[in-house]
mmCIF file of C-alpha atoms in Angstrom:
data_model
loop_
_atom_site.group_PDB
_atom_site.id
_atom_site.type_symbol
_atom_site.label_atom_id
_atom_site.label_comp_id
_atom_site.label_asym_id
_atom_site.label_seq_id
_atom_site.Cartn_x
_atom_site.Cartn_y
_atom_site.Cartn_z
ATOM 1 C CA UNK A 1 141.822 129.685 126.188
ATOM 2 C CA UNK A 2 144.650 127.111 126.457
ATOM 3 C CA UNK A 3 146.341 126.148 122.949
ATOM 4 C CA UNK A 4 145.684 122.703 123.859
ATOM 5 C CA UNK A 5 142.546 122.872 124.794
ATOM 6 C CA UNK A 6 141.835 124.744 121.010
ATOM 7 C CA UNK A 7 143.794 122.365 119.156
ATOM 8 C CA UNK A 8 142.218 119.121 120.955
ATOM 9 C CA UNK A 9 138.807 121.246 120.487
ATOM 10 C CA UNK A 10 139.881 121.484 116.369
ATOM 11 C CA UNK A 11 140.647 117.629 116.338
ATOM 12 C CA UNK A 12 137.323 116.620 117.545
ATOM 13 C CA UNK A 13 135.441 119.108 115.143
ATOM 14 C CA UNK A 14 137.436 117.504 112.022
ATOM 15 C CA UNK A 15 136.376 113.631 113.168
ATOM 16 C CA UNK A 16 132.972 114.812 113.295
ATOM 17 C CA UNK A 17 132.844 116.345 109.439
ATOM 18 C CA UNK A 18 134.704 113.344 108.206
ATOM 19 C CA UNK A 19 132.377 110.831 110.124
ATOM 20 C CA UNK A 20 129.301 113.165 109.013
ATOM 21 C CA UNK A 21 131.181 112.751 104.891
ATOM 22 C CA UNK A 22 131.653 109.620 105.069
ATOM 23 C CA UNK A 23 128.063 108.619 106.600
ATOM 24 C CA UNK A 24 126.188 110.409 104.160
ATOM 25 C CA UNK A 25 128.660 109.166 101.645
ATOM 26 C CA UNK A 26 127.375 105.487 102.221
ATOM 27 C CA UNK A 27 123.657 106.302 103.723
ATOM 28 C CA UNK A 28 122.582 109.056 101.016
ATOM 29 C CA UNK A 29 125.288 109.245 97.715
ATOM 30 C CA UNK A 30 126.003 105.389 97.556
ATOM 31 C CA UNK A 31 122.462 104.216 99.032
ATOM 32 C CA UNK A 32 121.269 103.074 95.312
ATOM 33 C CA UNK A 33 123.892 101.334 94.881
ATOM 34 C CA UNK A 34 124.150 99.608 98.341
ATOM 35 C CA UNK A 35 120.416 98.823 97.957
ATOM 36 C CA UNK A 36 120.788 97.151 94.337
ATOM 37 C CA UNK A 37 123.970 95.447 95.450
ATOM 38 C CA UNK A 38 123.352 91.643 95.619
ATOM 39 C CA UNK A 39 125.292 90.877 98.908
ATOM 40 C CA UNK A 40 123.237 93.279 100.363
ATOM 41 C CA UNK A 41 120.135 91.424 102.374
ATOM 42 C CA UNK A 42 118.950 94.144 103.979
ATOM 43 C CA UNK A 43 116.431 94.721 101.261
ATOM 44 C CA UNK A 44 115.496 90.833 101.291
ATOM 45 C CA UNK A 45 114.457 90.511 104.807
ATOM 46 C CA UNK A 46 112.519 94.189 104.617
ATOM 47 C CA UNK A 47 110.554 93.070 101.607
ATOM 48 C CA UNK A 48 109.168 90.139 103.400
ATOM 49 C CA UNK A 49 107.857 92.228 106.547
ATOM 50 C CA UNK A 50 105.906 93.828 103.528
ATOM 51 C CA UNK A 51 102.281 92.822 103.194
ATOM 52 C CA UNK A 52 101.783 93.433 98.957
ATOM 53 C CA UNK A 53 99.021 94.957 97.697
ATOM 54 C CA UNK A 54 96.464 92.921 95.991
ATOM 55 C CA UNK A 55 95.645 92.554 92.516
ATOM 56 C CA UNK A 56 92.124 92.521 91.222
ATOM 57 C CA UNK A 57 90.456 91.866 87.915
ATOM 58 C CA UNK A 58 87.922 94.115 86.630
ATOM 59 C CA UNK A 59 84.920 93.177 89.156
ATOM 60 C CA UNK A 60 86.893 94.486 91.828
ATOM 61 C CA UNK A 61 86.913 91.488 93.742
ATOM 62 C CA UNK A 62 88.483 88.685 92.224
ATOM 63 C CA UNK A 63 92.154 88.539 93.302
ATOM 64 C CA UNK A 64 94.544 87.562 90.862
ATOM 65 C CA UNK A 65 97.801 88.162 93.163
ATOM 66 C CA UNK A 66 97.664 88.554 97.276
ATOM 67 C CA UNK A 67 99.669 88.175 100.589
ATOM 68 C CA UNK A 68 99.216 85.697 102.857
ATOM 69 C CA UNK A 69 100.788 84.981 106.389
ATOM 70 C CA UNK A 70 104.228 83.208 106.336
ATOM 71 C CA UNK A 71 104.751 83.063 110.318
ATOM 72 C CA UNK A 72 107.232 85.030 112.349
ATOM 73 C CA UNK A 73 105.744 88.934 110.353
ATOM 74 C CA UNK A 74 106.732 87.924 107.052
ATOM 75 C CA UNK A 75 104.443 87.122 104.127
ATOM 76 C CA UNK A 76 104.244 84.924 100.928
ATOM 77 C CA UNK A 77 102.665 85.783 97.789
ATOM 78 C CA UNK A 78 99.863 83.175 96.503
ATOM 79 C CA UNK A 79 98.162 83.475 92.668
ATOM 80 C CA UNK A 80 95.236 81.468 93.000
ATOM 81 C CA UNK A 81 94.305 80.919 89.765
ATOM 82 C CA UNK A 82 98.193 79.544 88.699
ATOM 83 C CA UNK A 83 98.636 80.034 84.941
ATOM 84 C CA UNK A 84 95.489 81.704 83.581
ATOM 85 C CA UNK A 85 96.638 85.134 85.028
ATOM 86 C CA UNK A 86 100.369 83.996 85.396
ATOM 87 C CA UNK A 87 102.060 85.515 82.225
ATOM 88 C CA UNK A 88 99.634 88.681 82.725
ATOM 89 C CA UNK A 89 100.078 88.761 86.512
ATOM 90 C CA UNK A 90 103.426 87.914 86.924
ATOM 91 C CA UNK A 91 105.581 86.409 90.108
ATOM 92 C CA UNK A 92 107.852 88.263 93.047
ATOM 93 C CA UNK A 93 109.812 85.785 94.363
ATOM 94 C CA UNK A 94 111.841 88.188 96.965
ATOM 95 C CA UNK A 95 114.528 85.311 98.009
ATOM 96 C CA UNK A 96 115.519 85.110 94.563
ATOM 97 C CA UNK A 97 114.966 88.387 93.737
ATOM 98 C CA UNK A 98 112.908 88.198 91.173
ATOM 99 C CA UNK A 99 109.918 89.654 89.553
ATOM 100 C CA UNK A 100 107.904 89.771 85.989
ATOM 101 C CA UNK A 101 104.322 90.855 84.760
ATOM 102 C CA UNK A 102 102.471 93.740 86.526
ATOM 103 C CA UNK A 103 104.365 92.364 89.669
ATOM 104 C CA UNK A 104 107.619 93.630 88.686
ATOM 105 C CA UNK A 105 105.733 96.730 86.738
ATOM 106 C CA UNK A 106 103.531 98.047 89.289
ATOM 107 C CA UNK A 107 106.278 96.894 92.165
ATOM 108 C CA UNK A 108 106.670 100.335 93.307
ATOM 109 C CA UNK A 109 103.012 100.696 94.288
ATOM 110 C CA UNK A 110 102.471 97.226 95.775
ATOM 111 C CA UNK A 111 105.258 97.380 97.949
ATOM 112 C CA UNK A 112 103.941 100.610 99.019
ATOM 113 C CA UNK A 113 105.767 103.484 100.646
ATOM 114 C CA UNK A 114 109.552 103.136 102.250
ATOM 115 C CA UNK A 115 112.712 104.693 103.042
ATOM 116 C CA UNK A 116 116.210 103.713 103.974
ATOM 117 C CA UNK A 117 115.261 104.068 107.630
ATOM 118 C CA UNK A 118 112.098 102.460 107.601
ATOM 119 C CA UNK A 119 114.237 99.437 105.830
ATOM 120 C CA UNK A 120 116.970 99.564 108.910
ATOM 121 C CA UNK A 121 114.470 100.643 111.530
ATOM 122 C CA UNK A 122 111.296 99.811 110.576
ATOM 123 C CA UNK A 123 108.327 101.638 111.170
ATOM 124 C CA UNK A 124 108.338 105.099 114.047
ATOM 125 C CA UNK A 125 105.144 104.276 114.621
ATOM 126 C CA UNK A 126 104.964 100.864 114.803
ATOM 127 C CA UNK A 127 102.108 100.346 111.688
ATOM 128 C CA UNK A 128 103.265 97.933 109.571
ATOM 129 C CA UNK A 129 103.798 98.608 105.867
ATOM 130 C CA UNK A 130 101.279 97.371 103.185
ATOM 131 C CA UNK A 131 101.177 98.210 99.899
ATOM 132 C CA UNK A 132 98.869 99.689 97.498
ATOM 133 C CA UNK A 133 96.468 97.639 95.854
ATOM 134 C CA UNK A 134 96.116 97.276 91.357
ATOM 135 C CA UNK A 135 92.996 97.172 89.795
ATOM 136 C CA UNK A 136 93.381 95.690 86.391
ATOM 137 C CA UNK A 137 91.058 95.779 83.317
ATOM 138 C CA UNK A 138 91.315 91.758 82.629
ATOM 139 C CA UNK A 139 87.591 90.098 82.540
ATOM 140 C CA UNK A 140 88.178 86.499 84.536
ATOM 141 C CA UNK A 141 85.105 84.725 82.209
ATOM 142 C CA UNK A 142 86.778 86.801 79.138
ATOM 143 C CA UNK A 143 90.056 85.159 79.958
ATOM 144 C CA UNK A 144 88.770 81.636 81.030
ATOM 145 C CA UNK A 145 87.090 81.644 77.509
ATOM 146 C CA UNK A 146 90.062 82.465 76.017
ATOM 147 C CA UNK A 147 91.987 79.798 77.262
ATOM 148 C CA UNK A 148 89.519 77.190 76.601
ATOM 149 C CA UNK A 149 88.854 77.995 73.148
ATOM 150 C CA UNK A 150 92.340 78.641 72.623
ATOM 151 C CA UNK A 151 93.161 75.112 73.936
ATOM 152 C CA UNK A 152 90.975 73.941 71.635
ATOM 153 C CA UNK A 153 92.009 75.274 68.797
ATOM 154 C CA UNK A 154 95.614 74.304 69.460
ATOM 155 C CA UNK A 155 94.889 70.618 70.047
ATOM 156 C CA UNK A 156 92.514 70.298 66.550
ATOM 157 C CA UNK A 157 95.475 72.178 64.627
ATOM 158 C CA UNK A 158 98.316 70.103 66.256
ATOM 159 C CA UNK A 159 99.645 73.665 66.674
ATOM 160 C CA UNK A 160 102.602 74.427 70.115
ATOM 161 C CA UNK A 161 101.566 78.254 71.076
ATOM 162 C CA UNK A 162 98.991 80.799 70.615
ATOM 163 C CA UNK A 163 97.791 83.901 71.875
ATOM 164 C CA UNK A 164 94.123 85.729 72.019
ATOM 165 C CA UNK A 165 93.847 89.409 72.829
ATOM 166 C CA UNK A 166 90.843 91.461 73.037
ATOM 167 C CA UNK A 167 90.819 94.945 73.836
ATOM 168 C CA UNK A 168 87.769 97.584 73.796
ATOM 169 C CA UNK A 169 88.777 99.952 70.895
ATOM 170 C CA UNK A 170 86.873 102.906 72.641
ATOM 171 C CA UNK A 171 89.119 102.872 75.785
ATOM 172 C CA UNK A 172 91.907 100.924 75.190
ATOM 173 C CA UNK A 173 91.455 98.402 78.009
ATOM 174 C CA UNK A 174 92.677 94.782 77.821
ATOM 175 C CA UNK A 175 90.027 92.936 78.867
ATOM 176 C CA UNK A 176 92.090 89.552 77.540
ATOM 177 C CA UNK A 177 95.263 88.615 77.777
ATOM 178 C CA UNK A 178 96.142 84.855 77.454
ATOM 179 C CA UNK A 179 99.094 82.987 75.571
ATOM 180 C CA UNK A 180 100.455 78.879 75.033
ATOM 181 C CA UNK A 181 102.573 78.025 76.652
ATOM 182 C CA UNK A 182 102.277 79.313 79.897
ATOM 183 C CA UNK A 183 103.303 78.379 83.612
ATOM 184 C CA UNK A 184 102.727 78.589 87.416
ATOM 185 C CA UNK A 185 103.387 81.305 88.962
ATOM 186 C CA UNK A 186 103.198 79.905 92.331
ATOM 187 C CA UNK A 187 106.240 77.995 90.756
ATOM 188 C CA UNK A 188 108.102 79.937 88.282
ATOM 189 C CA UNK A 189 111.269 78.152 88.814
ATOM 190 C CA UNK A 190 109.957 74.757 88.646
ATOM 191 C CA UNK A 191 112.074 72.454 86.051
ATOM 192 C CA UNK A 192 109.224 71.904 83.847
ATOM 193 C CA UNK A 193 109.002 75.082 82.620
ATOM 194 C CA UNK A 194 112.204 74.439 80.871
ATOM 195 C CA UNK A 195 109.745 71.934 78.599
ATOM 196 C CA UNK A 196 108.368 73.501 75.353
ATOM 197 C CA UNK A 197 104.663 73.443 76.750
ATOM 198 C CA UNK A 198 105.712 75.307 79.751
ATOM 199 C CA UNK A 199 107.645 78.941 79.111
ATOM 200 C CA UNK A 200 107.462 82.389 80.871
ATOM 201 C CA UNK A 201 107.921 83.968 77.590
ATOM 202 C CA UNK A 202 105.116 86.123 76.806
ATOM 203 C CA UNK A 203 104.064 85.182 73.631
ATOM 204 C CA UNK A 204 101.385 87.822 73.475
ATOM 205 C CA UNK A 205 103.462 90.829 74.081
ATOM 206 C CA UNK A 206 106.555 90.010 73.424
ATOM 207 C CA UNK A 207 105.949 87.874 69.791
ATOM 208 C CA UNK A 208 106.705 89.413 66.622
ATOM 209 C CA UNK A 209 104.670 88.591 63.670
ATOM 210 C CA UNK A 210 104.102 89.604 60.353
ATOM 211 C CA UNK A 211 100.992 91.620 59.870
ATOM 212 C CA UNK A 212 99.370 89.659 57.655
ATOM 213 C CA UNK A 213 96.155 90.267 56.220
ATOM 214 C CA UNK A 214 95.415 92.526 59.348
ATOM 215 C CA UNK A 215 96.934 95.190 56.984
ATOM 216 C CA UNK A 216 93.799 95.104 54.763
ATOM 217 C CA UNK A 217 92.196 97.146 57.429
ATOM 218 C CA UNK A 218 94.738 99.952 57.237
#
């Protein structure tokens, strides 16, 4: 064989393994990073071909979170019932990339599965993605009774925040999960919740208290 001919032949054979390197190198080593990277939109406009699974209270049927046509594919997330599930619930706002509640926990499942090439090329087969639906263990006239009494109880004691939780001791499902101040998670980043009686902070989870005369029991 002409020398040439070999050494052209060697060429081409070392511009393929340093196109196939440096491919993978972006596509397969570097693709967590290029995913979580901020300038990256990629994962912006996939998420919002992405129908989310809904999220149910115990019945089964009441949805506390679900997807709803946005025009041109894409979908928007509605909460129906605003801030008596919002703190519990959660928000995904993909523009803004951001999530909270069983949204941003249970994110994995609702956005069900995907891939890097499903992201560039979207579905082989043409289905479109949907995500897995939650079933949660929150009773909707449990937690509108919460909030009422709750309410109540916060306007005759001139008190700014409280929480009620009520859980079956047996199985360890919340059936109640409520907490003043709340907010709308239709509109998480609306100014008022800035405003003391309007906060994303979950007091019920995330408050620490002294135990009180709870310790009695123990």
């Amino acid at each position: 064989m002409n020398r040439s001919i070999v050494r052209l032949f060697a060429v081409v054979i070392v511009m393929f393994s340093v196109l196939v390197v440096w491919t993978s190198r972006w596509t397969v080593f570097n693709a967590t990073a290029l995913n979580d990277n901020h300038l990256n939109k990629l994962q912006f406009f996939a998420s919002l071909k992405v129908k989310r699974g809904t999220i149910f209270a115990d019945d089964g049927h009441t949805s506390l979170a679900r997807s709803e046509k946005a025009g041109g594919g894409t979908w928007k997330r509605v909460y129906p019932y605003g801030g008596l599930y919002s703190q519990v619930v959660g928000y995904y706002d993909a523009e803004q990339g951001q999530a909270a509640g069983l949204e941003s926990a249970r994110n994995s499942e609702l956005k069900g599965p995907h891939s890097a090439l499903t992201n560039l090329f979207g579905s082989f087969n043409g289905t479109k993605t949907v995500g897995n639906d939650v079933y949660t263990t929150i009773d909707p006239s449990g937690q509108s009774l919460a909030r009422q009494l709750l309410l109540d109880a916060i306007s005759q004691d001139h008190a700014v925040s409280g929480s009620v939780v009520a859980i079956v001791p047996q199985t360890g499902a919340v059936k109640v999960l409520y907490s003043v101040p709340s907010y709308d998670d239709n509109d998480p980043n609306n100014p008022r919740c800035k405003l003391p009686h309007c906060s994303e902070y979950f007091d019920a989870l995330s408050g620490g208290y002294p135990p009180g005369s709870t310790f009695k029991v123990v």
